[in-house]
Tab-separated table of C-alpha atoms and ligand atoms in Angstrom:
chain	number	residue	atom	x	y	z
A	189	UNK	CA	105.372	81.985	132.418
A	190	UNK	CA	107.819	81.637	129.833
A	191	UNK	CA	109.188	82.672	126.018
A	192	UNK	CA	111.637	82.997	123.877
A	193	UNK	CA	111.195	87.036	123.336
A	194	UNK	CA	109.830	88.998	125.825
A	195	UNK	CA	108.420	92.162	124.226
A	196	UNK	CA	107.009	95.442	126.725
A	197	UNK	CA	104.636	97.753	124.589
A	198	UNK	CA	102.182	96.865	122.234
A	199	UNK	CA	102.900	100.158	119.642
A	200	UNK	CA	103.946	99.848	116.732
A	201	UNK	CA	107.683	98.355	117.427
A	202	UNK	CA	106.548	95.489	119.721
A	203	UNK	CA	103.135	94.902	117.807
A	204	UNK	CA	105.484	94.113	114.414
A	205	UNK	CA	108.226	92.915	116.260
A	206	UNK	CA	105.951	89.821	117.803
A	207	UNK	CA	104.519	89.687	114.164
A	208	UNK	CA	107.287	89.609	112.381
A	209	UNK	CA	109.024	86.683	114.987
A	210	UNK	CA	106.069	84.390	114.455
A	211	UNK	CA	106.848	84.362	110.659
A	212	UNK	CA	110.081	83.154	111.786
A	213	UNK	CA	108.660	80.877	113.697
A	214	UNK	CA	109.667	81.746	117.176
A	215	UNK	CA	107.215	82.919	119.834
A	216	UNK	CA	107.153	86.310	121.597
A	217	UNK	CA	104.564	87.448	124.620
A	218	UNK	CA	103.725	91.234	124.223
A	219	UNK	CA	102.907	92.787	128.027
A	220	UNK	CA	100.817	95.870	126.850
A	221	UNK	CA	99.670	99.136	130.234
A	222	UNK	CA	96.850	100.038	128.439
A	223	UNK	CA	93.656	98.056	126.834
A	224	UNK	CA	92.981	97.225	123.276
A	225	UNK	CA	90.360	99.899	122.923
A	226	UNK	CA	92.678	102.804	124.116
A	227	UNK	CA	95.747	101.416	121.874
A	228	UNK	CA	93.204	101.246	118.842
A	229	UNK	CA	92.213	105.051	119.539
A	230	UNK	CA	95.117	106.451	120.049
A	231	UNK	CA	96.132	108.697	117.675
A	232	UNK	CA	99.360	109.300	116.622
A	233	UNK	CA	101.141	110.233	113.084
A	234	UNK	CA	100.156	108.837	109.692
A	235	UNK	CA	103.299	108.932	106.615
A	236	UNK	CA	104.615	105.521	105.846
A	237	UNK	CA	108.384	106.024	104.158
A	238	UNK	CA	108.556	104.007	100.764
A	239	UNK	CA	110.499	101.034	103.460
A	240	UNK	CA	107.849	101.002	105.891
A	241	UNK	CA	105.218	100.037	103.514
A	242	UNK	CA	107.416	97.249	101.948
A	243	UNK	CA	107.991	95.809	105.362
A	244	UNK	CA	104.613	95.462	105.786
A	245	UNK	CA	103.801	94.697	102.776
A	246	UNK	CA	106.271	91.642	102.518
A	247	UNK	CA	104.964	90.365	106.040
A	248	UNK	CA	101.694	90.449	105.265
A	249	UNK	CA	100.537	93.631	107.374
A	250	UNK	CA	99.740	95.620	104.108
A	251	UNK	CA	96.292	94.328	102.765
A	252	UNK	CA	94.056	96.949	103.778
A	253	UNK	CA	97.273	99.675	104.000
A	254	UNK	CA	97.031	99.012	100.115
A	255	UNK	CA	92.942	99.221	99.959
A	256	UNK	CA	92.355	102.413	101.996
A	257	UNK	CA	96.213	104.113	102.483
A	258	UNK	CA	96.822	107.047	100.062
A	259	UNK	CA	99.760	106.802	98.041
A	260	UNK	CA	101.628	110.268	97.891
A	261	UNK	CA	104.372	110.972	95.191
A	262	UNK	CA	105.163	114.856	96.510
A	263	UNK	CA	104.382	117.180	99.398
A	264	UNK	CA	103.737	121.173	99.352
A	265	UNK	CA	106.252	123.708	101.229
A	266	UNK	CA	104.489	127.040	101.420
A	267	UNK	CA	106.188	130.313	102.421
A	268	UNK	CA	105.989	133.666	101.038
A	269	UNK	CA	102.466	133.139	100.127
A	270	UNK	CA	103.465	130.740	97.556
A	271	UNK	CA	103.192	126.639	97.112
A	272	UNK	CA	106.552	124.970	95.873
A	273	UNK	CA	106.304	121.309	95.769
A	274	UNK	CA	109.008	118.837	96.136
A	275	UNK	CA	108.492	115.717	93.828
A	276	UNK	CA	109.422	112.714	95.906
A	277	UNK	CA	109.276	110.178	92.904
A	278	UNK	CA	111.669	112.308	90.564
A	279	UNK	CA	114.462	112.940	93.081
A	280	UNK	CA	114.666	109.300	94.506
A	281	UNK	CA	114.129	106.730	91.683
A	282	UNK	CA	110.251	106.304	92.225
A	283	UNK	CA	110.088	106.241	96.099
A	284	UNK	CA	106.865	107.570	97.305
A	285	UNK	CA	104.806	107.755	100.701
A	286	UNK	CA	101.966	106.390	102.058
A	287	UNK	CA	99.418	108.335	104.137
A	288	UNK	CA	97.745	105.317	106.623
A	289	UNK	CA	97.077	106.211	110.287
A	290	UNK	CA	99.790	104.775	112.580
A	291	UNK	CA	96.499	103.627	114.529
A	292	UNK	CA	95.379	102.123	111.633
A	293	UNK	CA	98.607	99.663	111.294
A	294	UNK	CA	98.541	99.085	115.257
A	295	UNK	CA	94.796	97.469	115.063
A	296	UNK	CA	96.026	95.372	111.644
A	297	UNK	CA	98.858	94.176	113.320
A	298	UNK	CA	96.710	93.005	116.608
A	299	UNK	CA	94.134	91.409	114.549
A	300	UNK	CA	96.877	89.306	112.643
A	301	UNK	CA	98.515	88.750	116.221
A	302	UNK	CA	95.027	87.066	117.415
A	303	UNK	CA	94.486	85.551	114.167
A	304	UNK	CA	97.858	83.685	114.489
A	305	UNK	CA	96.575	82.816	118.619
A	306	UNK	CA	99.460	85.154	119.488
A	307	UNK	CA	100.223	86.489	122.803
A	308	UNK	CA	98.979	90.257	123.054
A	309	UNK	CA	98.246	90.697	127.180
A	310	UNK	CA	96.772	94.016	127.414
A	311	UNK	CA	96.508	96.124	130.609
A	312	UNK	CA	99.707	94.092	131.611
A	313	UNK	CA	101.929	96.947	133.026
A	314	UNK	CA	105.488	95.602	133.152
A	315	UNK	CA	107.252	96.488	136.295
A	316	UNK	CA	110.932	95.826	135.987
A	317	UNK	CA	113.239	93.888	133.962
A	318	UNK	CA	115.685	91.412	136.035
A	319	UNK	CA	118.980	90.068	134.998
A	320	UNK	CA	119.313	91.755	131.600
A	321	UNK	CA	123.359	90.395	131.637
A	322	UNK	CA	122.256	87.236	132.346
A	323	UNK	CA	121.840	84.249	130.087
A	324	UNK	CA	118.132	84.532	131.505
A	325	UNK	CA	116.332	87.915	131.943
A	326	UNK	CA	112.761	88.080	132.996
A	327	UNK	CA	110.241	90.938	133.615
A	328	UNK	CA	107.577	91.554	136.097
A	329	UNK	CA	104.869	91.955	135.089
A	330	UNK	CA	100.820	93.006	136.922
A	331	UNK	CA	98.005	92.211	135.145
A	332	UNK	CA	94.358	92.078	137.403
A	333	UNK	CA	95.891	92.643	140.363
A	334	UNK	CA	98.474	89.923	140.738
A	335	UNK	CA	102.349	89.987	139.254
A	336	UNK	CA	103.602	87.435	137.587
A	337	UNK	CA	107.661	86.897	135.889
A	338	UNK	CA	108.071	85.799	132.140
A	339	UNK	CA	111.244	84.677	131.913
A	340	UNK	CA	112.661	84.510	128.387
A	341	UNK	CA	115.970	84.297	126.364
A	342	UNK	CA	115.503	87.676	125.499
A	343	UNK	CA	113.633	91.097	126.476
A	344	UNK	CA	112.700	93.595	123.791
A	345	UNK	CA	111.719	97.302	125.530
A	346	UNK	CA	108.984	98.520	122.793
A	347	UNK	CA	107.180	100.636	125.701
A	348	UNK	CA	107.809	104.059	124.128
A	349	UNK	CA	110.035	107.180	125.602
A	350	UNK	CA	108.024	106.853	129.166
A	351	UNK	CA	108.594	103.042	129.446
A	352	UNK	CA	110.282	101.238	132.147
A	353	UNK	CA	112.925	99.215	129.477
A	354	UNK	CA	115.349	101.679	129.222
A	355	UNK	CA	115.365	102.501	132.887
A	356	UNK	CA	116.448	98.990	133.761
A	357	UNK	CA	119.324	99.553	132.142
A	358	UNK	CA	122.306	100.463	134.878
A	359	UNK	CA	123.201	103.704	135.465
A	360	UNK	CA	126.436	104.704	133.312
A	361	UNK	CA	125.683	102.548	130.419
A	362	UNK	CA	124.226	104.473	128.699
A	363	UNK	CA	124.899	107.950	126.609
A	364	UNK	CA	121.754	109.994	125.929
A	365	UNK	CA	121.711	113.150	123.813
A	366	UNK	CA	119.169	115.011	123.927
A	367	UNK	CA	117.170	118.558	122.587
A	368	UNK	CA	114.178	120.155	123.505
A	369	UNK	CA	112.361	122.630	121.374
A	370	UNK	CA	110.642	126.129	122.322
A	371	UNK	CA	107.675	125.145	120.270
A	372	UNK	CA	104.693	122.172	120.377
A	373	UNK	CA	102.037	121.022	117.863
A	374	UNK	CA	98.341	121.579	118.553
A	375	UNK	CA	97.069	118.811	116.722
A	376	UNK	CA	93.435	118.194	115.159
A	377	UNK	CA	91.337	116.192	113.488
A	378	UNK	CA	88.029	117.525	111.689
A	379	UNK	CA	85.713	116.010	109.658
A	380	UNK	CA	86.269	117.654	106.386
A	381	UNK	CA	87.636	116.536	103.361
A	382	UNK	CA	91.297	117.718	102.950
A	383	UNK	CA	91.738	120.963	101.127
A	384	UNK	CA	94.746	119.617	99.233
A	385	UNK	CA	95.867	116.438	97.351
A	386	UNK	CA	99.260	116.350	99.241
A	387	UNK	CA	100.914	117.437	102.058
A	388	UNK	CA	101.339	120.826	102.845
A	389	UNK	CA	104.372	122.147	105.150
A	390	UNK	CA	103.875	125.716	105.714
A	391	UNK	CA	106.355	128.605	107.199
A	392	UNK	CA	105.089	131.585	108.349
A	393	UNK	CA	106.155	134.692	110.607
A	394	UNK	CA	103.153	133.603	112.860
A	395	UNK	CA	104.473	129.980	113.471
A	396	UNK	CA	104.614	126.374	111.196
A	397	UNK	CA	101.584	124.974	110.041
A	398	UNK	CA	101.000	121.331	108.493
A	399	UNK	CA	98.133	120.343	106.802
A	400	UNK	CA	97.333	115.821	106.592
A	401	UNK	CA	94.599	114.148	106.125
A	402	UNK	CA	93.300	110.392	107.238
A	403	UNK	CA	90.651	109.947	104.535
A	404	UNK	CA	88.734	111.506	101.986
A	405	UNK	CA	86.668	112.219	104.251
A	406	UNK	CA	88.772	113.568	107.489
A	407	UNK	CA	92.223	116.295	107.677
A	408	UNK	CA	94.561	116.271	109.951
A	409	UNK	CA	96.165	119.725	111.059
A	410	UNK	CA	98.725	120.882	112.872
A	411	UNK	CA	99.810	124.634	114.328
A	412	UNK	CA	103.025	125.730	116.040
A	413	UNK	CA	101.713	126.604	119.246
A	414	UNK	CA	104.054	127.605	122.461
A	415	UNK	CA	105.139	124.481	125.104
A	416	UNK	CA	103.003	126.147	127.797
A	417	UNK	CA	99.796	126.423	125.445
A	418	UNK	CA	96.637	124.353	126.333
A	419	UNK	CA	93.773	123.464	124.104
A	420	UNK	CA	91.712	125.773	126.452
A	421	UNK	CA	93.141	128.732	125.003
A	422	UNK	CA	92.001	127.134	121.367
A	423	UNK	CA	88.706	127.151	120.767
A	424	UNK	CA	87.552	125.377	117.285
A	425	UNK	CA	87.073	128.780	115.735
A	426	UNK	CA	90.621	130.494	116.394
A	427	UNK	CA	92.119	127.146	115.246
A	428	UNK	CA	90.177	127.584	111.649
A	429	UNK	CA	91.220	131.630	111.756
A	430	UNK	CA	95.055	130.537	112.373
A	431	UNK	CA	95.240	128.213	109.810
A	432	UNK	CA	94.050	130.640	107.500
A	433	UNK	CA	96.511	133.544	108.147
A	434	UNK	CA	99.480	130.677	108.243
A	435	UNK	CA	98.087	128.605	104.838
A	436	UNK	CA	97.162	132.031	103.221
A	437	UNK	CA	98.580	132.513	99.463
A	438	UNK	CA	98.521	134.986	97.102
A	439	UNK	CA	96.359	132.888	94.510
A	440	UNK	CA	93.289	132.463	97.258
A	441	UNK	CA	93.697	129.506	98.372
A	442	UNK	CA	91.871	128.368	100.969
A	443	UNK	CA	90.864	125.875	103.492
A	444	UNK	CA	87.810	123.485	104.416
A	445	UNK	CA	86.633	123.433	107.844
A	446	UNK	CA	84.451	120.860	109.316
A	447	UNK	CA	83.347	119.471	112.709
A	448	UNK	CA	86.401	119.270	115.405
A	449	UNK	CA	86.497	115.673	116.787
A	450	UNK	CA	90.087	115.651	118.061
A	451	UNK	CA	92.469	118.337	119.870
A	452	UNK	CA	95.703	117.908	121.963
A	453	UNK	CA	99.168	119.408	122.458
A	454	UNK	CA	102.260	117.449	122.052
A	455	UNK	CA	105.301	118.777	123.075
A	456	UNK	CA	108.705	118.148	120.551
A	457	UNK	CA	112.035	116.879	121.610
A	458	UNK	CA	115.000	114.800	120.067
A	459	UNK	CA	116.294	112.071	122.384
A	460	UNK	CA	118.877	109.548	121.448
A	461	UNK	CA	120.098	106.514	124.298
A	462	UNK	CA	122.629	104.483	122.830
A	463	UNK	CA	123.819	101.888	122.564
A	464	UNK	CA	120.296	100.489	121.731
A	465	UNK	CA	121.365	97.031	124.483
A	466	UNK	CA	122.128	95.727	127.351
A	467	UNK	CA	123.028	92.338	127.675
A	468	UNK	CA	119.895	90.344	126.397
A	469	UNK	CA	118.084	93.700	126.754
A	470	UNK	CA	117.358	95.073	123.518
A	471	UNK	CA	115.708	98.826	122.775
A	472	UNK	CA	113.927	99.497	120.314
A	473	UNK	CA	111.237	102.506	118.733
A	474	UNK	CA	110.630	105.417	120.551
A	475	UNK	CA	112.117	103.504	123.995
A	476	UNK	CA	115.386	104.311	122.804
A	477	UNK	CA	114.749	107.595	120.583
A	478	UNK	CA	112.347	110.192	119.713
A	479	UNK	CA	112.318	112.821	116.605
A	480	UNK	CA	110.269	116.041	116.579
A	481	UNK	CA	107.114	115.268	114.230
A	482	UNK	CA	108.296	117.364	111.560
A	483	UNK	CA	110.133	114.756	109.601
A	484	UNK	CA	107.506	112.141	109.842
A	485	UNK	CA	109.754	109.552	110.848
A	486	UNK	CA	109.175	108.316	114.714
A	487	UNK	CA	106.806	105.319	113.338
A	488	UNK	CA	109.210	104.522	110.452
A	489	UNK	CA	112.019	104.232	112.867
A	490	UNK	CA	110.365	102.040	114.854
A	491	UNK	CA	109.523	99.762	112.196
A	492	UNK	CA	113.277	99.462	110.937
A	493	UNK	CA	114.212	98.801	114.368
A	494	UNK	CA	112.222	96.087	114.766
A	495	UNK	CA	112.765	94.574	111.125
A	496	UNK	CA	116.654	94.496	111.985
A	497	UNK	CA	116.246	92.622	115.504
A	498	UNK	CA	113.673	90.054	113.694
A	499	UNK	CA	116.512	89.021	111.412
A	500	UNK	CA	119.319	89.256	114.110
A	501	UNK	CA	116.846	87.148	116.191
A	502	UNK	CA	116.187	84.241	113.347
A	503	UNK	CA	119.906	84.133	112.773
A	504	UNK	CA	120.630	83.500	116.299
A	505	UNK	CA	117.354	81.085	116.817
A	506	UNK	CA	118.049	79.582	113.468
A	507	UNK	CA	121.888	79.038	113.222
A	508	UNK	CA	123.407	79.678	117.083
A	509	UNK	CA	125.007	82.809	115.236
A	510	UNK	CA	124.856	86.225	117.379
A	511	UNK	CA	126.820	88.322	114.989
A	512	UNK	CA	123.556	90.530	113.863
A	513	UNK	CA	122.616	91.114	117.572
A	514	UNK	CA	125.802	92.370	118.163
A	515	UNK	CA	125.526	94.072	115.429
A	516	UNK	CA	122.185	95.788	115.888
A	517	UNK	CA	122.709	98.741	118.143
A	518	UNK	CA	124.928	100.229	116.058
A	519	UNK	CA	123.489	99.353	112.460
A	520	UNK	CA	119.952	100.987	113.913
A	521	UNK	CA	121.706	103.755	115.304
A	522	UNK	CA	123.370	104.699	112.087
A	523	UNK	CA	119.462	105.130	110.809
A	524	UNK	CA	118.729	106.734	113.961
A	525	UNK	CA	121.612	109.623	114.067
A	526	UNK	CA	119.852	110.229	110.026
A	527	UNK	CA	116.035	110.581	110.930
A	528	UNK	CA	117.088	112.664	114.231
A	529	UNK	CA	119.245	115.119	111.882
A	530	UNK	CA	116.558	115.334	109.025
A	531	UNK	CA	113.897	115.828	111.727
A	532	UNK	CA	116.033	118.406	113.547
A	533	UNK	CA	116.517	120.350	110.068
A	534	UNK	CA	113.122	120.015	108.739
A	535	UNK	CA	112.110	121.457	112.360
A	536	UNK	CA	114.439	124.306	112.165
A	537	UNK	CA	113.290	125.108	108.722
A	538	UNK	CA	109.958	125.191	108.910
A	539	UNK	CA	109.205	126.889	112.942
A	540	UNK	CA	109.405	130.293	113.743
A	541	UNK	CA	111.647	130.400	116.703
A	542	UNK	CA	110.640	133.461	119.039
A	543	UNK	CA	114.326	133.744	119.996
A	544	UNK	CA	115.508	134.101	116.146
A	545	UNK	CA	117.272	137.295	115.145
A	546	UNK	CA	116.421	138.878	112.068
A	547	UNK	CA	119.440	137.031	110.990
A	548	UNK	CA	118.622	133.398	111.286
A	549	UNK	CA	114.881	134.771	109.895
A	550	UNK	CA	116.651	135.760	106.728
A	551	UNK	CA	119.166	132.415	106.551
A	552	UNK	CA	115.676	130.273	107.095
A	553	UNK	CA	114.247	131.786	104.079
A	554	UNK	CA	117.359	131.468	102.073
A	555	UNK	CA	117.320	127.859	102.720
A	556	UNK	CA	113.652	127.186	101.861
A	557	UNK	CA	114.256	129.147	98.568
A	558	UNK	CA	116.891	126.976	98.081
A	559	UNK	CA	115.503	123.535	98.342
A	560	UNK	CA	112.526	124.554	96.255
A	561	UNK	CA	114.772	126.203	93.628
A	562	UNK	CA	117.769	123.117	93.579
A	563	UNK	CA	117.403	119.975	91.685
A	564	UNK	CA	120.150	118.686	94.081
A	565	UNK	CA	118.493	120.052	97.145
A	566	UNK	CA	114.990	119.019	96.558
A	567	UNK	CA	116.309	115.633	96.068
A	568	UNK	CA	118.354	115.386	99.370
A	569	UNK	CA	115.399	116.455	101.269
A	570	UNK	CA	112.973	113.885	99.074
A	571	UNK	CA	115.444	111.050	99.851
A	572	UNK	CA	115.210	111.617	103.882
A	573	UNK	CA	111.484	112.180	103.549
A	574	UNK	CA	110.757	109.143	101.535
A	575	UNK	CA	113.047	107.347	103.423
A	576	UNK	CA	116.767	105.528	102.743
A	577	UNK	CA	116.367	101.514	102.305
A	578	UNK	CA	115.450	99.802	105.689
A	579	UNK	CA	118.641	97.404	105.583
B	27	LIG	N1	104.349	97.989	130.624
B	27	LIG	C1	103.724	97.629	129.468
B	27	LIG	N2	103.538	98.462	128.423
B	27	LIG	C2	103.999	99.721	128.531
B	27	LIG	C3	104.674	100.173	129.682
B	27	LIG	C4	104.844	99.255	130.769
B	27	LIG	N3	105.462	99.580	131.894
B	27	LIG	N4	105.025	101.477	129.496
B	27	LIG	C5	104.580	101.814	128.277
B	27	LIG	N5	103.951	100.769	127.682
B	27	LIG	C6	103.299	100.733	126.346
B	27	LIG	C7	102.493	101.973	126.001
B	27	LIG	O1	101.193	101.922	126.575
B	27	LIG	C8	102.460	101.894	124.484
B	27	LIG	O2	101.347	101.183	124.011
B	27	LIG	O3	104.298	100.687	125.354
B	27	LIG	C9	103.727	101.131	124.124
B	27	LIG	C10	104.722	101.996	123.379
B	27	LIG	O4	104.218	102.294	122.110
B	27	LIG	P1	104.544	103.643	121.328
B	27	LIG	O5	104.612	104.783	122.265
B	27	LIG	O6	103.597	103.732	120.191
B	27	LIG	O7	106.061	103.433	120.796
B	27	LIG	P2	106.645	102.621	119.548
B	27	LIG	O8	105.967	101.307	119.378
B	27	LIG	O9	108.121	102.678	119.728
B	27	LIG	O10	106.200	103.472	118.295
B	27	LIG	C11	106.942	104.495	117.727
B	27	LIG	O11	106.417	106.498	116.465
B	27	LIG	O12	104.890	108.075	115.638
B	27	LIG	C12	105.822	107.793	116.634
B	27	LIG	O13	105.854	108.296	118.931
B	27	LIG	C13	105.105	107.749	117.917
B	27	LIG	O14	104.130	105.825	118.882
B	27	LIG	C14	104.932	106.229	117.993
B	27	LIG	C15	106.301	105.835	117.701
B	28	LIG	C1	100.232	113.292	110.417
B	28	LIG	O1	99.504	113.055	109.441
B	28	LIG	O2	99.824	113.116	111.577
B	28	LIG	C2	101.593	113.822	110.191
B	28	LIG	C3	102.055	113.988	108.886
B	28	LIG	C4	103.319	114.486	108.665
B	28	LIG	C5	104.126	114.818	109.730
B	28	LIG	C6	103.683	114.637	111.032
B	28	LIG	C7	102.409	114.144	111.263
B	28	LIG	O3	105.373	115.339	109.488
């Protein structure tokens, strides 16, 4: 088998990626583990920066992102009992956010990959990638039993943080930094309608709290649970009762429950490889970095990954000319080093750390009280949220 770029993971980054390379007119084959129905289900975050939803707009991913996404123009911190809300569209020239499933832009982007007869092989598990330094790398690939090569001009490794893309990269080439968190978010999703019109971010001594939604119809929560926690330990109704004491305000708010249909634990961690290629192996989404959740951003980096290697790509199919691939690693990376210090901060901010000492307790509150009481601060932190231009 053979193609010009071949892409391992069908998330978000190679999904786009493939997408996005057909518009250029050059072909891509997409080796996806899993099938269709489990990358459909999957579910994963859900705020599109102001970017994001321009890329996918201008590609033609955005049509039913614009019918059923919900455009947000602020989002709620809540501590001390009280909301503050940051104005996203004031403190960044009219940038906003869109809340649309991350699952909900994977199945667009397959259907328009089958529409256009593209090459999506799912439960294709990619087994190693061969000659990345050469002028002709391949992977191995297993699909039903039998393994197959695709060679190709170029390999893109879109398979996530577990992947086998980065691995095949030699040992000593590359730098990783990395952090892990005492903390992990027990995520749900319950058919209610959402108790609030935005986003709410909420400290509290008991741990952080975050309260999404999908739909009219269905929320999305989150609680700052300990690493070691299962979802045993959280039955439906103690999830509902800690929500409460963390959302709790002095005006009475208070929240909706409804029918449980989701629950899992996700651990948090920042993780940085750089430089983001080797050879004519390129990295790219959360293969080559991850951000705790806190920031929203690990889909939105992914997406301006991809969106710089499309053009570096066309420019090197289109006019021999390799200057944006060699410029890629460290143009994505300069995004990258951004989100993972705005997701590090916002994660800091908003989690109760059971090692803090009264001290950082008291600095943590000063700093909330000061972004929701600064023009200038609110602004910063609206900028990173809504997200800095893609290129
Ligand atoms: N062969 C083929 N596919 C693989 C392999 C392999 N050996 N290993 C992993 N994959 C697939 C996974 O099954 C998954 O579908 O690669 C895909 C990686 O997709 P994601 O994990 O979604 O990563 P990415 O596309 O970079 O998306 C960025 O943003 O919200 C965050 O972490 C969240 O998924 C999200 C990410
Ligand atoms: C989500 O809706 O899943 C979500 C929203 C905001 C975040 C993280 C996750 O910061």
């Amino acid at each position: 088998m053979r193609t010009r770029v071949g892409i391992i993971g069908a998330g978000p980054a190679g999904l786009l990626l493939s997408h996005l390379l057909h518009r250029q007119g050059i072909e891509s084959v997409v080796l996806e583990l899993r099938t269709r129905e489990y990358v459909e289900r999957r579910q994963r975050a859900g705020i599109l920066e102001h970017g994001t939803v321009e890329v996918l707009r201008a590609s033609g991913a955005g049509e039913r992102m614009d019918r059923q996404g919900i455009p947000h123009q602020g989002v709620e911190l809540r501590f001390d009992r009280r909301a503050h809300r940051i104005d996203l569209a004031a403190g960044t020239g009219g940038r906003s956010v869109m809340v649309y499933a991350q699952t909900e832009v994977v199945k667009d982007l397959i259907a328009l990959r089958e529409q256009a007869d593209g090459q999506v092989l799912f439960e294709a598990e990619a087994l190693s990638v061969d000659g990345a330094d050469t002028a002709s790398p391949s992977v191995r690939f297993r699909q039903a039993g039998a393994e197959q090569t695709l060679d190709c001009d170029v390999v893109v490794a879109c398979d996530g943080f577990h992947g086998i893309g980065r691995r095949a990269v030699p040992d000593g080439v590359l730098t990783v930094s990395e952090r892990t968190y005492p903390f992990a978010w027990l995520g749900i999703l319950a058919d209610v309608p959402p108790s609030c019109d935005e986003l709410i971010y909420a400290h509290h001594a008991r741990g952080f709290a975050l309260h999404s939604m999908r739909s009219p119809q269905v929320s999305r929560l989150y609680l700052q649970v300990d690493p070691s926690d299962t979802t045993d330990n959280w039955p439906d109704a103690r999830i509902w009762d800690e929500l409460d004491a963390r959302f709790e305000t002095e005006s009475g708010w208070t929240l909706g429950r409804g029918p449980v249909t989701e629950k899992s634990i996700t651990p948090m961690r920042s993780f940085v490889a750089e430089p983001m290629r080797h050879g004519r192996l390129f990295l790219a989404g959360d293969a080559a970095h991850i951000v705790p959740p806190t920031g929203a951003k690990g889909l939105n980096l992914a997406v301006a990954d991809v969106t710089l290697l499309a053009r570096a790509l066309s420019h090197w199919h289109t006019r021999q000319d390799e200057t944006l691939l060699d410029a890629y690693s460290e143009t994505a990376l300069r995004r990258v080093w951004r989100a993972e210090h705005f997701s590090y901060t916002m994660t800091s901010l908003l989690h109760t750390d059971p090692a803090a000492t009264a001290f950082d307790r008291r600095l943590q509150l000063s700093h909330l009280r000061y972004i929701t009481s600064s023009d200038a601060a609110s602004a910063s932190l609206a900028e990173n949220y809504a997200g800095l231009p893609v290129v």
